[in-house]
GROMACS .gro file of C-alpha atoms in nm:
model
  504
    1MET     CA    1  -3.348   2.185   0.140
    2LYS     CA    2  -3.521   2.466   0.451
    3LEU     CA    3  -3.806   2.552   0.131
    4LEU     CA    4  -3.972   2.833   0.420
    5ARG     CA    5  -3.655   3.078   0.435
    6PHE     CA    6  -3.717   3.192   0.098
    7ILE     CA    7  -3.951   3.516   0.121
    8PRO     CA    8  -4.109   3.448  -0.224
    9ILE     CA    9  -4.186   3.076  -0.182
   10LYS     CA   10  -4.309   3.174   0.195
   11LEU     CA   11  -4.551   3.413  -0.038
   12THR     CA   12  -4.637   3.198  -0.265
   13LEU     CA   13  -4.782   2.974  -0.052
   14VAL     CA   14  -4.974   3.229   0.180
   15LEU     CA   15  -5.104   3.348  -0.196
   16VAL     CA   16  -5.216   3.039  -0.228
   17LEU     CA   17  -5.362   2.995   0.057
   18GLY     CA   18  -5.567   3.324  -0.004
   19ILE     CA   19  -5.652   3.169  -0.304
   20VAL     CA   20  -5.791   2.795  -0.135
   21VAL     CA   21  -5.995   3.069   0.186
   22GLY     CA   22  -6.140   3.247  -0.108
   23ASN     CA   23  -6.274   3.014  -0.328
   24TYR     CA   24  -6.447   2.811  -0.038
   25PHE     CA   25  -6.522   3.132   0.149
   26HIS     CA   26  -6.750   3.355  -0.085
   27LEU     CA   27  -6.667   3.724   0.151
   28ASP     CA   28  -6.784   4.096   0.132
   29VAL     CA   29  -6.569   4.275  -0.192
   30ARG     CA   30  -6.586   4.581  -0.034
   31LEU     CA   31  -6.458   4.444   0.293
   32LEU     CA   32  -6.190   4.278   0.195
   33LEU     CA   33  -6.086   4.516  -0.093
   34SER     CA   34  -6.128   4.846   0.208
   35THR     CA   35  -5.866   4.550   0.446
   36CYS     CA   36  -5.635   4.516   0.173
   37LEU     CA   37  -5.595   4.900   0.121
   38ILE     CA   38  -5.540   4.917   0.500
   39LEU     CA   39  -5.268   4.655   0.515
   40LEU     CA   40  -5.077   4.836   0.193
   41ILE     CA   41  -5.069   5.177   0.351
   42VAL     CA   42  -4.931   5.060   0.683
   43LEU     CA   43  -4.660   4.884   0.509
   44GLY     CA   44  -4.624   5.129   0.302
   45ILE     CA   45  -4.574   5.350   0.661
   46LEU     CA   46  -4.412   5.120   0.803
   47ARG     CA   47  -4.189   5.020   0.513
   48PHE     CA   48  -4.025   5.433   0.518
   49THR     CA   49  -4.010   5.448   0.954
   50ASP     CA   50  -3.832   5.081   0.947
   51LYS     CA   51  -3.531   5.110   0.721
   52LYS     CA   52  -3.366   4.901   0.947
   53ASN     CA   53  -3.657   4.665   0.939
   54GLU     CA   54  -3.560   4.530   1.359
   55SER     CA   55  -3.988   4.499   1.365
   56PRO     CA   56  -4.120   4.199   1.263
   57ILE     CA   57  -4.449   4.340   1.269
   58PHE     CA   58  -4.346   4.407   0.934
   59GLY     CA   59  -4.326   4.044   0.810
   60TYR     CA   60  -4.663   3.944   0.999
   61LEU     CA   61  -4.827   4.199   0.803
   62THR     CA   62  -4.678   4.093   0.483
   63VAL     CA   63  -4.810   3.750   0.544
   64LEU     CA   64  -5.165   3.926   0.632
   65THR     CA   65  -5.144   4.164   0.316
   66THR     CA   66  -5.080   3.879   0.051
   67LEU     CA   67  -5.324   3.646   0.216
   68GLY     CA   68  -5.564   3.925   0.156
   69ILE     CA   69  -5.498   3.951  -0.193
   70GLY     CA   70  -5.514   3.636  -0.260
   71ILE     CA   71  -5.908   3.657  -0.082
   72LEU     CA   72  -5.954   3.940  -0.318
   73ALA     CA   73  -5.807   3.748  -0.663
   74THR     CA   74  -6.048   3.499  -0.641
   75THR     CA   75  -6.339   3.663  -0.482
   76LEU     CA   76  -6.343   3.894  -0.770
   77SER     CA   77  -6.329   3.616  -1.023
   78LEU     CA   78  -6.665   3.467  -0.962
   79PRO     CA   79  -6.913   3.492  -1.129
   80GLU     CA   80  -7.134   3.623  -0.902
   81ASN     CA   81  -6.877   3.926  -0.843
   82GLN     CA   82  -6.887   4.036  -1.192
   83ALA     CA   83  -7.156   4.176  -1.303
   84ASP     CA   84  -7.171   4.167  -1.649
   85HIS     CA   85  -7.215   3.771  -1.585
   86TYR     CA   86  -7.476   3.583  -1.796
   87LEU     CA   87  -7.506   3.367  -1.440
   88ASN     CA   88  -7.592   3.718  -1.299
   89HIS     CA   89  -7.915   3.734  -1.543
   90ASP     CA   90  -8.224   3.568  -1.614
   91PHE     CA   91  -8.145   3.302  -1.891
   92SER     CA   92  -8.397   3.081  -1.876
   93GLY     CA   93  -8.651   2.943  -2.072
   94SER     CA   94  -8.461   3.016  -2.456
   95ARG     CA   95  -8.243   3.364  -2.477
   96THR     CA   96  -8.118   3.495  -2.813
   97TRP     CA   97  -7.708   3.453  -2.769
   98ARG     CA   98  -7.465   3.644  -2.972
   99LEU     CA   99  -7.091   3.425  -2.870
  100LYS     CA  100  -6.755   3.468  -3.060
  101VAL     CA  101  -6.544   3.112  -3.133
  102ALA     CA  102  -6.231   3.123  -2.829
  103GLU     CA  103  -6.077   2.763  -2.836
  104VAL     CA  104  -6.171   2.462  -3.090
  105LEU     CA  105  -6.181   2.237  -2.910
  106LYS     CA  106  -6.093   1.741  -3.058
  107PRO     CA  107  -6.422   1.636  -3.248
  108THR     CA  108  -6.612   1.354  -3.055
  109SER     CA  109  -6.789   1.084  -3.235
  110PHE     CA  110  -7.081   1.303  -3.247
  111SER     CA  111  -6.994   1.622  -3.245
  112ASP     CA  112  -6.814   1.909  -3.292
  113ARG     CA  113  -6.722   2.082  -2.992
  114TYR     CA  114  -6.520   2.475  -2.870
  115ILE     CA  115  -6.535   2.669  -2.607
  116ALA     CA  116  -6.711   3.013  -2.650
  117LYS     CA  117  -6.731   3.337  -2.445
  118ILE     CA  118  -7.069   3.493  -2.456
  119GLN     CA  119  -7.081   3.867  -2.604
  120VAL     CA  120  -7.445   3.943  -2.599
  121LEU     CA  121  -7.749   3.803  -2.444
  122ASP     CA  122  -8.062   3.897  -2.550
  123GLU     CA  123  -7.952   4.281  -2.682
  124LYS     CA  124  -7.701   4.349  -2.330
  125TYR     CA  125  -7.352   4.289  -2.296
  126SER     CA  126  -7.249   3.996  -2.093
  127GLU     CA  127  -6.982   3.724  -2.010
  128GLY     CA  128  -6.881   3.446  -1.964
  129MET     CA  129  -6.748   3.141  -2.094
  130VAL     CA  130  -6.990   2.796  -2.216
  131LEU     CA  131  -6.928   2.486  -2.418
  132LEU     CA  132  -7.054   2.496  -2.784
  133SER     CA  133  -7.181   2.135  -2.923
  134PHE     CA  134  -7.256   2.097  -3.267
  135VAL     CA  135  -7.397   1.709  -3.438
  136THR     CA  136  -7.180   1.574  -3.665
  137ASP     CA  137  -7.310   1.687  -3.997
  138SER     CA  138  -7.058   1.679  -4.327
  139SER     CA  139  -7.238   1.957  -4.481
  140LEU     CA  140  -7.148   2.169  -4.177
  141GLN     CA  141  -6.869   2.338  -4.197
  142SER     CA  142  -6.594   2.420  -3.875
  143LEU     CA  143  -6.579   2.687  -3.712
  144GLN     CA  144  -6.267   2.893  -3.616
  145VAL     CA  145  -6.123   3.083  -3.370
  146ASP     CA  146  -6.285   3.424  -3.321
  147ASP     CA  147  -6.621   3.373  -3.592
  148GLU     CA  148  -6.891   3.519  -3.406
  149LEU     CA  149  -7.276   3.350  -3.392
  150VAL     CA  150  -7.631   3.407  -3.324
  151PHE     CA  151  -7.885   3.160  -3.210
  152TYR     CA  152  -8.188   3.157  -3.031
  153GLY     CA  153  -8.145   2.869  -2.768
  154SER     CA  154  -8.141   2.724  -2.401
  155PRO     CA  155  -7.803   2.652  -2.214
  156LYS     CA  156  -7.804   2.316  -2.048
  157GLU     CA  157  -7.586   2.241  -1.695
  158VAL     CA  158  -7.278   2.018  -1.801
  159ARG     CA  159  -7.332   1.634  -1.749
  160GLY     CA  160  -7.098   1.493  -1.457
  161PRO     CA  161  -6.970   1.129  -1.494
  162LEU     CA  162  -7.161   0.861  -1.514
  163ASN     CA  163  -6.921   0.618  -1.247
  164PRO     CA  164  -6.683   0.698  -0.968
  165HIS     CA  165  -6.423   0.606  -1.190
  166GLN     CA  166  -6.443   0.813  -1.455
  167PHE     CA  167  -6.299   1.148  -1.591
  168ASN     CA  168  -6.500   1.427  -1.359
  169TYR     CA  169  -6.518   1.657  -1.774
  170LYS     CA  170  -6.734   1.855  -1.533
  171ASN     CA  171  -6.495   1.967  -1.302
  172TYR     CA  172  -6.225   2.047  -1.477
  173LEU     CA  173  -6.503   2.213  -1.737
  174LYS     CA  174  -6.545   2.412  -1.385
  175GLY     CA  175  -6.181   2.504  -1.354
  176LEU     CA  176  -6.215   2.648  -1.654
  177GLY     CA  177  -6.577   2.851  -1.535
  178ILE     CA  178  -6.768   2.704  -1.773
  179SER     CA  179  -7.067   2.539  -1.644
  180HIS     CA  180  -7.348   2.521  -1.916
  181GLN     CA  181  -7.346   2.369  -2.223
  182PHE     CA  182  -7.513   2.425  -2.651
  183LEU     CA  183  -7.640   2.219  -2.841
  184LEU     CA  184  -7.667   2.354  -3.168
  185GLY     CA  185  -7.793   2.198  -3.521
  186LYS     CA  186  -7.644   2.383  -3.835
  187GLU     CA  187  -7.979   2.564  -3.943
  188ASP     CA  188  -8.031   2.674  -3.537
  189PHE     CA  189  -7.737   2.959  -3.591
  190ILE     CA  190  -7.668   3.260  -3.778
  191PRO     CA  191  -7.259   3.329  -3.855
  192ILE     CA  192  -7.164   3.689  -3.826
  193LYS     CA  193  -7.009   3.813  -4.106
  194ASN     CA  194  -6.688   4.041  -4.039
  195PRO     CA  195  -6.624   3.920  -3.712
  196SER     CA  196  -6.340   4.106  -3.443
  197VAL     CA  197  -5.974   3.994  -3.481
  198THR     CA  198  -5.786   3.892  -3.169
  199VAL     CA  199  -5.453   3.784  -3.128
  200TYR     CA  200  -5.557   3.428  -3.133
  201GLY     CA  201  -5.788   3.435  -3.425
  202MET     CA  202  -5.412   3.524  -3.605
  203ALA     CA  203  -5.266   3.261  -3.396
  204ALA     CA  204  -5.471   2.995  -3.499
  205LYS     CA  205  -5.476   3.167  -3.880
  206ALA     CA  206  -5.101   3.118  -3.877
  207ARG     CA  207  -5.144   2.756  -3.705
  208THR     CA  208  -5.368   2.684  -4.011
  209HIS     CA  209  -5.131   2.802  -4.239
  210ILE     CA  210  -4.813   2.647  -4.135
  211ILE     CA  211  -5.042   2.285  -4.108
  212THR     CA  212  -5.158   2.379  -4.510
  213GLN     CA  213  -4.784   2.332  -4.581
  214LEU     CA  214  -4.711   2.068  -4.381
  215ARG     CA  215  -4.969   1.871  -4.522
  216LYS     CA  216  -4.808   1.902  -4.871
  217ALA     CA  217  -4.522   1.717  -4.789
  218SER     CA  218  -4.571   1.321  -4.847
  219PHE     CA  219  -4.624   1.287  -4.379
  220GLY     CA  220  -4.857   0.997  -4.257
  221LYS     CA  221  -5.143   1.050  -4.141
  222ASP     CA  222  -5.039   0.944  -3.785
  223GLU     CA  223  -4.703   1.140  -3.755
  224LEU     CA  224  -4.850   1.491  -3.966
  225SER     CA  225  -5.051   1.516  -3.610
  226ILE     CA  226  -4.808   1.415  -3.364
  227ILE     CA  227  -4.617   1.747  -3.509
  228GLN     CA  228  -4.861   1.914  -3.471
  229ALA     CA  229  -4.965   1.816  -3.145
  230LEU     CA  230  -4.551   1.832  -3.036
  231LEU     CA  231  -4.449   2.204  -3.243
  232LEU     CA  232  -4.844   2.341  -3.271
  233GLY     CA  233  -5.079   2.259  -2.996
  234GLN     CA  234  -5.278   2.099  -3.242
  235ARG     CA  235  -5.461   1.810  -3.080
  236ASN     CA  236  -5.714   1.768  -3.290
  237ASP     CA  237  -5.617   1.534  -3.556
  238ILE     CA  238  -5.463   1.297  -3.361
  239SER     CA  239  -5.666   0.922  -3.367
  240GLU     CA  240  -5.783   0.830  -3.047
  241GLU     CA  241  -5.598   0.427  -3.073
  242THR     CA  242  -5.271   0.660  -3.067
  243TYR     CA  243  -5.374   0.896  -2.831
  244THR     CA  244  -5.485   0.609  -2.580
  245ASP     CA  245  -5.144   0.492  -2.695
  246TYR     CA  246  -4.993   0.738  -2.576
  247LYS     CA  247  -5.186   0.774  -2.209
  248ASN     CA  248  -5.167   0.439  -2.118
  249ALA     CA  249  -4.758   0.454  -2.187
  250GLY     CA  250  -4.703   0.782  -1.927
  251ALA     CA  251  -4.653   0.974  -2.210
  252VAL     CA  252  -4.958   1.227  -2.261
  253HIS     CA  253  -4.745   1.482  -2.137
  254ILE     CA  254  -4.486   1.475  -2.415
  255LEU     CA  255  -4.864   1.595  -2.685
  256ALA     CA  256  -4.903   1.910  -2.516
  257VAL     CA  257  -4.692   2.185  -2.543
  258SER     CA  258  -4.591   2.263  -2.184
  259GLY     CA  259  -4.317   2.299  -1.981
  260LEU     CA  260  -4.018   2.035  -2.096
  261HIS     CA  261  -4.087   2.112  -2.441
  262ILE     CA  262  -4.062   2.463  -2.348
  263GLY     CA  263  -3.732   2.397  -2.141
  264ILE     CA  264  -3.613   2.208  -2.458
  265LEU     CA  265  -3.676   2.478  -2.704
  266LEU     CA  266  -3.472   2.755  -2.416
  267VAL     CA  267  -3.181   2.538  -2.431
  268LEU     CA  268  -3.200   2.593  -2.842
  269LEU     CA  269  -3.212   2.895  -2.785
  270GLN     CA  270  -2.962   2.941  -2.543
  271PHE     CA  271  -2.717   2.788  -2.731
  272LEU     CA  272  -2.794   2.923  -3.069
  273LEU     CA  273  -2.842   3.223  -2.942
  274GLN     CA  274  -2.423   3.213  -2.797
  275PRO     CA  275  -2.258   3.406  -3.052
  276ILE     CA  276  -2.485   3.749  -2.947
  277GLU     CA  277  -2.286   3.777  -2.685
  278ARG     CA  278  -1.957   3.849  -2.807
  279LEU     CA  279  -2.206   4.233  -2.949
  280PRO     CA  280  -2.204   4.556  -2.687
  281LYS     CA  281  -2.475   4.411  -2.414
  282GLY     CA  282  -2.430   4.084  -2.565
  283LYS     CA  283  -2.597   3.906  -2.277
  284THR     CA  284  -2.946   4.148  -2.282
  285LEU     CA  285  -2.997   4.143  -2.618
  286LYS     CA  286  -2.929   3.714  -2.568
  287LEU     CA  287  -3.199   3.769  -2.246
  288VAL     CA  288  -3.449   4.003  -2.492
  289PHE     CA  289  -3.392   3.770  -2.850
  290ILE     CA  290  -3.532   3.456  -2.662
  291VAL     CA  291  -3.797   3.617  -2.406
  292ILE     CA  292  -3.975   3.707  -2.745
  293LEU     CA  293  -3.829   3.378  -2.923
  294LEU     CA  294  -4.039   3.179  -2.612
  295TRP     CA  295  -4.421   3.399  -2.561
  296GLY     CA  296  -4.382   3.398  -2.976
  297PHE     CA  297  -4.371   3.042  -2.963
  298ALA     CA  298  -4.632   3.024  -2.661
  299LEU     CA  299  -4.853   3.300  -2.948
  300LEU     CA  300  -4.821   3.098  -3.214
  301SER     CA  301  -4.918   2.756  -3.034
  302GLY     CA  302  -5.223   2.862  -2.912
  303LEU     CA  303  -5.159   3.075  -2.542
  304SER     CA  304  -5.353   2.756  -2.407
  305ALA     CA  305  -5.295   2.794  -2.008
  306SER     CA  306  -5.032   2.488  -2.024
  307VAL     CA  307  -4.806   2.728  -2.257
  308VAL     CA  308  -4.850   3.031  -2.106
  309ARG     CA  309  -4.747   2.933  -1.750
  310ALA     CA  310  -4.487   2.728  -1.911
  311VAL     CA  311  -4.320   3.039  -2.069
  312THR     CA  312  -4.362   3.259  -1.772
  313MET     CA  313  -4.226   3.040  -1.531
  314PHE     CA  314  -3.899   3.007  -1.801
  315SER     CA  315  -3.901   3.306  -1.857
  316PHE     CA  316  -3.820   3.375  -1.535
  317VAL     CA  317  -3.536   3.104  -1.567
  318ALA     CA  318  -3.404   3.285  -1.912
  319TYR     CA  319  -3.347   3.553  -1.659
  320SER     CA  320  -3.149   3.380  -1.386
  321MET     CA  321  -2.924   3.262  -1.623
  322TYR     CA  322  -2.886   3.622  -1.729
  323LEU     CA  323  -2.802   3.727  -1.387
  324ASN     CA  324  -2.577   3.412  -1.307
  325ARG     CA  325  -2.829   3.260  -1.043
  326PRO     CA  326  -2.990   2.916  -1.272
  327LYS     CA  327  -2.995   2.769  -0.895
  328ASN     CA  328  -3.286   2.863  -0.703
  329THR     CA  329  -3.488   2.714  -0.909
  330PHE     CA  330  -3.740   2.672  -0.553
  331ASN     CA  331  -3.745   3.076  -0.554
  332ILE     CA  332  -3.775   3.041  -0.990
  333LEU     CA  333  -4.128   2.843  -0.929
  334ALA     CA  334  -4.215   3.065  -0.661
  335LEU     CA  335  -4.189   3.360  -0.839
  336SER     CA  336  -4.292   3.201  -1.137
  337MET     CA  337  -4.664   3.059  -0.971
  338PHE     CA  338  -4.718   3.347  -0.777
  339PHE     CA  339  -4.678   3.590  -1.048
  340ILE     CA  340  -4.910   3.343  -1.304
  341LEU     CA  341  -5.200   3.358  -1.038
  342LEU     CA  342  -5.232   3.733  -0.881
  343VAL     CA  343  -5.157   3.881  -1.298
  344ILE     CA  344  -5.354   3.581  -1.522
  345ASN     CA  345  -5.620   3.409  -1.310
  346PRO     CA  346  -5.634   3.313  -0.874
  347ASN     CA  347  -5.846   2.974  -1.066
  348LEU     CA  348  -5.533   2.839  -1.293
  349LEU     CA  349  -5.470   2.680  -0.931
  350PHE     CA  350  -5.710   2.399  -0.957
  351GLN     CA  351  -5.688   2.332  -1.269
  352VAL     CA  352  -5.569   2.031  -1.306
  353GLY     CA  353  -5.296   2.039  -1.626
  354PHE     CA  354  -5.134   2.317  -1.359
  355GLN     CA  355  -5.139   2.119  -1.053
  356MET     CA  356  -4.950   1.863  -1.257
  357SER     CA  357  -4.730   2.096  -1.443
  358TYR     CA  358  -4.605   2.257  -1.065
  359ALA     CA  359  -4.578   1.855  -0.922
  360ALA     CA  360  -4.404   1.725  -1.205
  361VAL     CA  361  -4.180   2.037  -1.173
  362PHE     CA  362  -4.119   2.138  -0.841
  363ALA     CA  363  -4.034   1.708  -0.834
  364ILE     CA  364  -3.821   1.657  -1.042
  365VAL     CA  365  -3.604   1.956  -0.877
  366TRP     CA  366  -3.598   1.810  -0.515
  367LEU     CA  367  -3.620   1.503  -0.596
  368TYR     CA  368  -3.390   1.430  -0.877
  369PRO     CA  369  -3.059   1.552  -0.622
  370LEU     CA  370  -3.208   1.286  -0.400
  371LEU     CA  371  -3.209   0.981  -0.624
  372GLN     CA  372  -2.867   1.090  -0.759
  373LYS     CA  373  -2.767   1.078  -0.392
  374LEU     CA  374  -2.914   0.763  -0.359
  375TRP     CA  375  -2.637   0.563  -0.668
  376PHE     CA  376  -2.444   0.755  -0.869
  377PRO     CA  377  -2.271   0.539  -1.087
  378LYS     CA  378  -1.915   0.501  -1.186
  379ASN     CA  379  -1.990   0.394  -1.567
  380LYS     CA  380  -2.056   0.706  -1.775
  381ILE     CA  381  -2.319   0.561  -2.003
  382VAL     CA  382  -2.497   0.384  -1.724
  383ARG     CA  383  -2.463   0.706  -1.563
  384LYS     CA  384  -2.688   0.859  -1.833
  385ILE     CA  385  -2.923   0.670  -1.823
  386TRP     CA  386  -2.980   0.609  -1.366
  387GLN     CA  387  -3.027   1.055  -1.469
  388LEU     CA  388  -3.266   0.983  -1.764
  389LEU     CA  389  -3.451   0.764  -1.512
  390SER     CA  390  -3.420   0.965  -1.257
  391VAL     CA  391  -3.611   1.245  -1.355
  392SER     CA  392  -3.884   1.019  -1.486
  393VAL     CA  393  -3.893   0.886  -1.190
  394ALA     CA  394  -3.916   1.207  -1.005
  395ALA     CA  395  -4.182   1.405  -1.225
  396GLN     CA  396  -4.376   1.072  -1.159
  397LEU     CA  397  -4.395   1.062  -0.807
  398GLY     CA  398  -4.473   1.442  -0.847
  399VAL     CA  399  -4.790   1.397  -1.035
  400LEU     CA  400  -4.877   1.032  -0.923
  401PRO     CA  401  -5.197   1.185  -0.659
  402ILE     CA  402  -5.274   1.392  -0.838
  403SER     CA  403  -5.336   1.124  -1.083
  404LEU     CA  404  -5.454   0.905  -0.940
  405PHE     CA  405  -5.784   1.171  -0.844
  406TYR     CA  406  -5.876   1.291  -1.136
  407PHE     CA  407  -5.750   1.002  -1.413
  408HIS     CA  408  -5.731   0.679  -1.102
  409GLN     CA  409  -5.546   0.516  -1.309
  410PHE     CA  410  -5.171   0.482  -1.346
  411PRO     CA  411  -4.874   0.345  -1.590
  412GLY     CA  412  -4.688   0.062  -1.463
  413LEU     CA  413  -4.398   0.086  -1.776
  414PHE     CA  414  -4.411   0.456  -1.797
  415PHE     CA  415  -4.019   0.476  -1.726
  416ILE     CA  416  -3.953   0.307  -2.059
  417SER     CA  417  -4.147   0.516  -2.259
  418ASN     CA  418  -3.960   0.813  -2.088
  419LEU     CA  419  -3.625   0.656  -2.104
  420LEU     CA  420  -3.660   0.623  -2.490
  421ILE     CA  421  -3.853   0.925  -2.598
  422VAL     CA  422  -3.729   1.265  -2.323
  423PRO     CA  423  -3.370   1.172  -2.480
  424ALA     CA  424  -3.453   1.214  -2.847
  425LEU     CA  425  -3.707   1.502  -2.818
  426GLY     CA  426  -3.466   1.757  -2.841
  427VAL     CA  427  -3.355   1.677  -3.181
  428ILE     CA  428  -3.790   1.618  -3.219
  429LEU     CA  429  -3.800   1.949  -3.149
  430GLY     CA  430  -3.502   2.114  -3.303
  431MET     CA  431  -3.595   1.892  -3.670
  432GLY     CA  432  -3.973   1.950  -3.621
  433ILE     CA  433  -3.883   2.348  -3.613
  434LEU     CA  434  -3.645   2.383  -3.920
  435VAL     CA  435  -3.891   2.189  -4.123
  436ILE     CA  436  -4.189   2.399  -4.064
  437LEU     CA  437  -3.983   2.714  -4.136
  438LEU     CA  438  -3.856   2.519  -4.468
  439SER     CA  439  -4.248   2.484  -4.543
  440LEU     CA  440  -4.350   2.786  -4.544
  441VAL     CA  441  -4.042   2.892  -4.776
  442ASP     CA  442  -4.172   2.600  -5.004
  443ALA     CA  443  -3.781   2.509  -4.917
  444LEU     CA  444  -3.876   2.158  -4.771
  445PRO     CA  445  -3.603   1.877  -4.971
  446ASN     CA  446  -3.749   1.543  -4.948
  447PHE     CA  447  -3.514   1.340  -4.762
  448LEU     CA  448  -3.532   1.531  -4.498
  449VAL     CA  449  -3.934   1.444  -4.454
  450VAL     CA  450  -3.856   1.086  -4.500
  451ILE     CA  451  -3.523   1.121  -4.225
  452TYR     CA  452  -3.809   1.320  -4.023
  453ASN     CA  453  -4.129   1.100  -4.074
  454THR     CA  454  -3.958   0.784  -4.015
  455LEU     CA  455  -3.828   0.904  -3.658
  456ILE     CA  456  -4.183   1.035  -3.535
  457GLY     CA  457  -4.315   0.645  -3.629
  458TRP     CA  458  -4.020   0.486  -3.452
  459MET     CA  459  -4.133   0.704  -3.150
  460ASN     CA  460  -4.522   0.647  -3.230
  461TRP     CA  461  -4.443   0.246  -3.264
  462ILE     CA  462  -4.194   0.240  -2.887
  463ILE     CA  463  -4.519   0.430  -2.774
  464SER     CA  464  -4.733   0.146  -2.918
  465TRP     CA  465  -4.569  -0.117  -2.784
  466VAL     CA  466  -4.522   0.067  -2.430
  467GLY     CA  467  -4.951   0.161  -2.400
  468GLN     CA  468  -5.012  -0.139  -2.490
  469GLN     CA  469  -4.888  -0.371  -2.251
  470GLU     CA  470  -5.233  -0.385  -2.000
  471ALA     CA  471  -5.100  -0.618  -1.739
  472PHE     CA  472  -4.932  -0.360  -1.624
  473ILE     CA  473  -5.169  -0.043  -1.616
  474PHE     CA  474  -5.335  -0.004  -1.308
  475LYS     CA  475  -5.662   0.146  -1.375
  476ASN     CA  476  -6.011   0.182  -1.139
  477ILE     CA  477  -5.831   0.289  -0.864
  478SER     CA  478  -6.023   0.455  -0.533
  479PHE     CA  479  -5.880   0.775  -0.461
  480ASP     CA  480  -6.002   1.058  -0.347
  481ALA     CA  481  -5.898   1.469  -0.269
  482VAL     CA  482  -5.741   1.367   0.150
  483GLN     CA  483  -5.533   1.141  -0.017
  484MET     CA  484  -5.505   1.293  -0.294
  485VAL     CA  485  -5.316   1.574  -0.045
  486LEU     CA  486  -5.179   1.316   0.233
  487ASN     CA  487  -4.984   1.139  -0.050
  488GLY     CA  488  -4.854   1.438  -0.221
  489ILE     CA  489  -4.653   1.548   0.158
  490TRP     CA  490  -4.533   1.215   0.243
  491ASN     CA  491  -4.341   1.028  -0.045
  492PRO     CA  492  -4.119   1.290  -0.081
  493PHE     CA  493  -4.039   1.299   0.276
  494LEU     CA  494  -4.039   0.989   0.300
  495LEU     CA  495  -3.783   0.924  -0.024
  496ARG     CA  496  -3.574   1.173   0.192
  497ASP     CA  497  -3.559   0.962   0.562
  498SER     CA  498  -3.466   0.648   0.340
  499ILE     CA  499  -3.137   0.808   0.210
  500TYR     CA  500  -3.083   1.030   0.490
  501PRO     CA  501  -3.137   0.779   0.819
  502SER     CA  502  -2.921   0.878   1.042
  503GLN     CA  503  -3.107   1.174   1.020
  504LEU     CA  504  -3.457   1.047   1.210
   0.00000   0.00000   0.00000
């Protein structure tokens, strides 16, 4: 398929190029802003004077304008171009800080960790994000989203990995806009009474209420932690052993509410809301309900970056299905990426989750049809197995270069866990939503708890068995950025050329 014939794909690629240029070459904001305004004015004049669009100048100027907007968006997001960012103030030595908890992270053996927004630095309004760590202390009450605290201290830079084959947590945090951290004890801060409430805080309280209701049921500890991850995006209670098993089995994506979960939820909603189409303007009402429910689920899951981009993408998918144009998937992917990068945050482009999410979906859309043409079994059962295997292989090929670059390891038995788990994930998610709804009204029957607990237990057992086959886990693989880019470009074309050798 000649992807570049689609205008959204062209513009998205140009926008991505602009964001990369803006990230590595810091240009003057005023120059960029004036240039973009001039280009937009010229485009508007050309649009009204050349109504037949016969001049190629309009196309060239559109590309140039999109490139400039990408550079401008990234430049505006840089800390040095934000007057109130704490990096632009003198914060050397100990200072008075006021922070607001934005996200609760999974605790380590030594500390409880949070991502916090800076509100005040030495009695002056300030902005920015920092990592907040507290020495593990059973007498210290855990902080919640929206909690605010004041303390006197000095931030330290986040340290990089100690060896070349470790995950670079410093770069990961840098992609989130975090470069410094605070380490505090229980006597080092003062909590603020009656802090302001945000939509993130309300979502966190709703999740906490649901988890409290689920804990009243007879779920196992490991099973409950997986249920929280699958349905609420809350992975903090997952044991290190269980998480390692999922990572080694190549199934860790199941634990993060992302495109896979939202896609399954969209299919369930399309089926459940089918009767609405019989009403006057039923298709429009159905689309509105689906989009509202998808974003409601995103809110309940904490509006994390992975959930926001997944719901954004599948909102476009739902709209395309409403227009009866579900096959133009590349355009949908490009439009969703364009919208997320331009409107939400251009720096998402440099986050590993964003890269892996779009790489996996793009690879599935591109490589899955090629794998089906490579072999199309006549037996229905064999064909279904091959289809599931093809999806898994396509997704893993898409994320392989990125995975090797960031994590330096590859799960050799990924296809087994995905082949066994992914087909049942729709049932698991659907039943989980029912379990949550019934638990909220105190009407959850014990037999349903037993069935769902057993189902999650089987899934954990399968993942554990696959993850413990260490002979098939390839670790400490040296892989740099150049190799990642070259492999990411070369692998799909290599597969295509093996299927269509006559075209070489």
